[in-house]
Steps between C-alpha positions, in 0.01 A plus 500: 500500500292320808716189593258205621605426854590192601247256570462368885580183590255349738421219752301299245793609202752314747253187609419477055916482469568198777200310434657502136812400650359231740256330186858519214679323776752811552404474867438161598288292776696597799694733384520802805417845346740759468455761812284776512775769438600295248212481257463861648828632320404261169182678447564877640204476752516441908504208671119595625346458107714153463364391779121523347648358253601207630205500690286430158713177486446398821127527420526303241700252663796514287721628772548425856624661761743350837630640780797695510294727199609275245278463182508145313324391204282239576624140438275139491476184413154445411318132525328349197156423685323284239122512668393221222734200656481660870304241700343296208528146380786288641617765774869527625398526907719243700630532863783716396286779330133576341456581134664865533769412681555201209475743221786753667713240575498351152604845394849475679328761833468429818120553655361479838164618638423617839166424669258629714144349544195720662174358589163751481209572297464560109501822371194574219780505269659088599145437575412553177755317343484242716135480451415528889307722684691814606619461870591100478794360654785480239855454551783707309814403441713750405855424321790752446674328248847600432770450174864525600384630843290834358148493539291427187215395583190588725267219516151390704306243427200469659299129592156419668605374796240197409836429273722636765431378766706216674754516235839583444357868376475648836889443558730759458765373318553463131320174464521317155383155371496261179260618305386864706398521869074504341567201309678339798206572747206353208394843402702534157480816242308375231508877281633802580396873427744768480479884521774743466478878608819728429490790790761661730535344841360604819748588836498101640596388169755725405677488864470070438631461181776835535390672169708833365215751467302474155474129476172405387390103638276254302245377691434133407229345664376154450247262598489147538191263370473159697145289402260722718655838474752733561838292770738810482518893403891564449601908502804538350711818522793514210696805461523595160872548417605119663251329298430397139079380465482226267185309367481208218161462374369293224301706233 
């Protein structure tokens, strides 16, 4: 009689059995990995094959890796972003923090946003959202924002600098008032218009924000409405696994 020989066990066989482990809570957020050799012994294979294995995780972004060779599984604490309440009606902004800052401090974390300003010409894609002819002089302000001291957030808004200009804008600091900085300066949001794309990050953003490979971002942009036209086009860079979208319309 033939006897069936044993099946193989391979990279993705090992990756299937600790992403099992990782989602039943058997491994959990932070937990380091067992060692190469280790899970090499457990499933009769070499260290080279649990290493593409693991690899599959880290693709996925389920696992991270630090130095020393160490493999954790990734830990968070996403945000509740709710994009309904974010900058509308009666907003939170006073001298100690904007509306974002507000919201994270309400949730018992600590925020802080880092700022840069550059001054230069629209490109067709700000132009067109700012409704201005491709080339005009806009200022960006761009905001690292930070929970608990990681990055979370990418963020540029974009202004005219008819808005801009000779305002508290063009410094580089984080700058909040009663109320929003566009309402402060006569130029308030009247309506907003929001688009989200899901995609993997590019280099810059990636190196910024210190994502484990496989993290996917959500791409939030949105545009402000004053009475004559567009006053702002905020680009808003949210990883995926430290933040929870939510949205509360009326139907």
């Amino acid at each position: 009689m033939t006897s069936t020989p044993a099946r193989r066990t391979t990279a993705r066989a090992i990756a299937d059995d600790l992403r099992h482990q990782i989602r039943t809570g058997v491994l959990k957020p932070g937990d380091v990995l067992p060692t190469s050799r280790e899970l090499a012994d457990r499933f009769g294979v070499t260290p080279k094959t649990v290493g593409a294995g693991i690899d599959i995780l880290k693709s996925e972004g389920l696992v991270i890796g630090e130095q020393g060779g160490r493999r954790r599984v990734r830990s968070g604490r996403p945000i509740v972003w709710n994009l309904t309440r974010f900058e509308r009606g009666t907003r939170r902004d006073s001298a100690a923090g904007d509306d974002w800052s507000t919201a994270i401090r309400d949730a018992g974390r600590e925020p802080a946003q880092h700022v840069t300003v550059h001054v230069g010409p629209a490109d067709d894609q700000v132009a067109s959202w700012l409704q201005v002819a491709p080339g005009s002089e806009v200022v960006q302000r761009v905001r690292l924002r930070t929970v608990d001291s990681q990055p979370y957030q990418l963020s540029t808004s974009s202004f005219p600098m008819r808005i801009a200009e000779g305002t508290p804008l063009l410094e580089e600091r984080d700058v909040s008032m009663p109320g929003g900085i566009l309402a402060s300066i006569g130029h308030p949001q009247l309506r907003v218009r929001d688009e989200i794309t899901i995609r993997m990050p590019n280099p810059e953003e990636s190196e910024r924000l210190d994502l484990p490979p496989g993290t996917p971002v959500a791409e939030h942009v949105r545009i402000g409405y004053g009475e004559s036209g567009p006053v702002r086009a905020m680009v808003t860079i949210a990883p995926g696994d430290r933040h929870r979208l939510v949205y509360e319309l009326e139907v």
